[in-house]
XYZ file of C-alpha atoms in Angstrom:
177
model
C 144.312 100.332 51.266
C 147.373 101.981 52.655
C 147.323 106.142 52.088
C 148.885 106.901 48.839
C 150.184 110.174 50.123
C 152.467 108.173 52.666
C 153.448 105.789 50.154
C 154.489 108.305 47.411
C 156.845 109.280 50.503
C 158.576 106.616 51.384
C 158.764 106.049 47.451
C 160.659 109.502 46.840
C 164.514 109.012 45.311
C 167.195 110.314 46.443
C 166.930 113.544 44.224
C 163.680 114.157 45.403
C 164.510 113.733 49.097
C 167.395 116.098 48.189
C 164.688 118.561 46.874
C 162.872 118.272 49.940
C 165.163 120.435 52.060
C 166.154 122.904 49.772
C 163.988 126.068 50.949
C 161.241 127.176 48.806
C 161.285 123.878 46.882
C 160.027 121.933 49.508
C 156.396 122.935 49.216
C 156.451 122.422 45.557
C 157.758 119.029 46.459
C 154.947 118.072 48.841
C 152.401 119.456 46.456
C 153.964 117.139 43.340
C 153.627 114.257 45.879
C 150.163 114.693 46.503
C 149.315 115.137 42.636
C 151.388 111.599 42.203
C 149.256 109.941 44.883
C 146.198 111.774 43.267
C 147.076 110.129 39.954
C 147.894 106.595 41.479
C 144.560 106.300 43.259
C 142.404 107.689 40.338
C 144.574 104.660 38.093
C 143.461 102.144 40.907
C 139.617 103.124 40.930
C 139.796 103.183 37.197
C 141.091 99.612 37.502
C 138.554 98.208 40.013
C 136.003 99.851 38.369
C 136.981 97.700 34.979
C 137.100 94.813 37.009
C 133.266 95.363 38.024
C 132.417 96.074 34.829
C 134.027 92.772 33.595
C 131.910 91.028 35.782
C 128.665 92.581 34.369
C 129.863 91.804 30.947
C 130.188 88.225 31.870
C 126.535 88.388 33.061
C 125.701 89.846 29.686
C 127.150 86.598 28.442
C 125.561 84.698 30.275
C 121.724 86.391 29.546
C 122.926 85.728 25.759
C 123.660 81.898 26.259
C 120.496 81.458 28.058
C 118.508 83.063 24.625
C 117.417 85.875 27.804
C 117.421 88.861 25.561
C 114.675 90.810 27.170
C 117.393 92.779 29.782
C 120.386 92.843 27.458
C 119.724 96.622 26.130
C 119.685 97.295 29.385
C 123.052 95.796 30.490
C 124.282 96.892 27.285
C 123.736 100.568 28.585
C 124.901 99.983 31.917
C 128.036 98.627 30.662
C 128.523 101.698 28.471
C 128.417 103.668 31.502
C 130.817 101.711 33.240
C 133.000 102.523 30.542
C 132.182 106.240 30.147
C 132.838 107.065 34.043
C 135.978 104.706 34.103
C 137.364 106.273 31.044
C 136.839 110.095 32.972
C 138.409 108.575 36.618
C 141.427 107.119 34.352
C 142.137 110.439 32.068
C 141.165 113.027 34.227
C 143.390 116.071 34.015
C 146.108 115.630 36.552
C 147.303 119.485 37.223
C 150.671 120.871 37.463
C 151.872 123.372 39.445
C 155.241 124.868 38.663
C 157.516 126.992 41.809
C 155.371 130.130 41.707
C 151.836 129.393 40.037
C 149.586 132.398 39.486
C 146.556 129.829 40.866
C 147.861 128.055 43.643
C 145.910 124.890 45.311
C 147.389 124.643 48.433
C 148.112 121.432 50.822
C 145.067 121.392 52.838
C 142.890 122.278 49.543
C 144.339 118.971 48.082
C 143.584 117.217 51.593
C 140.006 118.356 50.643
C 140.175 116.652 47.214
C 141.482 113.305 48.943
C 138.084 113.211 50.921
C 136.297 113.392 47.892
C 138.811 111.000 46.773
C 137.426 108.729 49.728
C 133.991 108.830 48.837
C 135.071 108.239 45.740
C 136.229 104.629 46.533
C 133.158 103.893 48.683
C 131.231 104.693 45.378
C 133.361 101.818 43.751
C 133.199 99.526 46.928
C 129.219 99.626 46.650
C 129.268 99.525 42.700
C 131.402 96.097 43.296
C 129.115 94.981 45.838
C 126.323 95.144 43.417
C 127.563 93.026 40.856
C 126.893 89.714 42.746
C 123.433 90.309 43.346
C 123.284 90.971 39.344
C 124.795 87.789 38.849
C 122.202 85.956 40.982
C 119.495 87.596 39.356
C 120.988 86.683 35.808
C 121.543 83.021 37.574
C 117.898 82.456 38.608
C 116.667 84.241 35.382
C 114.075 86.371 36.958
C 113.897 88.924 34.589
C 112.362 91.789 37.123
C 114.829 91.167 39.526
C 117.961 91.749 36.738
C 116.024 94.822 36.207
C 116.312 95.748 39.326
C 119.566 95.242 39.894
C 120.659 97.343 36.573
C 119.070 100.209 37.939
C 120.392 99.643 41.369
C 123.897 99.431 39.709
C 123.245 102.359 37.671
C 122.179 104.815 40.143
C 125.609 103.685 41.741
C 127.452 104.683 38.541
C 125.690 107.609 38.581
C 126.366 108.591 42.491
C 129.972 108.043 41.345
C 130.133 110.245 38.415
C 128.452 112.840 40.068
C 130.791 112.772 43.003
C 133.940 112.939 40.489
C 132.365 116.138 38.909
C 131.876 117.427 42.008
C 135.713 117.216 42.874
C 136.498 118.571 39.331
C 134.084 121.631 40.039
C 136.325 121.796 43.485
C 139.385 121.811 41.576
C 138.629 124.452 38.951
C 136.691 126.641 41.475
C 133.581 126.694 39.659
C 131.899 124.896 42.730
C 128.496 126.529 43.774
C 128.367 126.487 47.447
């Protein structure tokens, strides 16, 4: 995955390029570009999580088709967790900073947030990798294995959500160190 910060800088239109050389405006422009990159990243993460959820929904359909209803409730709850975290990622407040705001989040802090984002991406990769074992368990019909794979995915989604919430606390300054 390319660095979205670089991608946003490359995609600047002519007006933004002019703004980036105006004294006092350049820092504002850079922060806005980082925010745009942050928004793009969150949308991509939400979409990947949504694709993983779709695969889990296919597993649920397979269980229904096979009349294996023992784990349907747990799988439904897992799908709801996917939807909840996906919505949090997609619809999180992107923030705004004027030229002279009261509270400033400077570039080093924004870059720290990008480190949280890297952790979020790794969690999503882990979730994606956890879907195949669930699918294999569903195909084999092993109720015990299905239950174990559901728990693994639920745990990974919880880790993703906890990291995302820590990121939010960092942004809002409510993080306890």
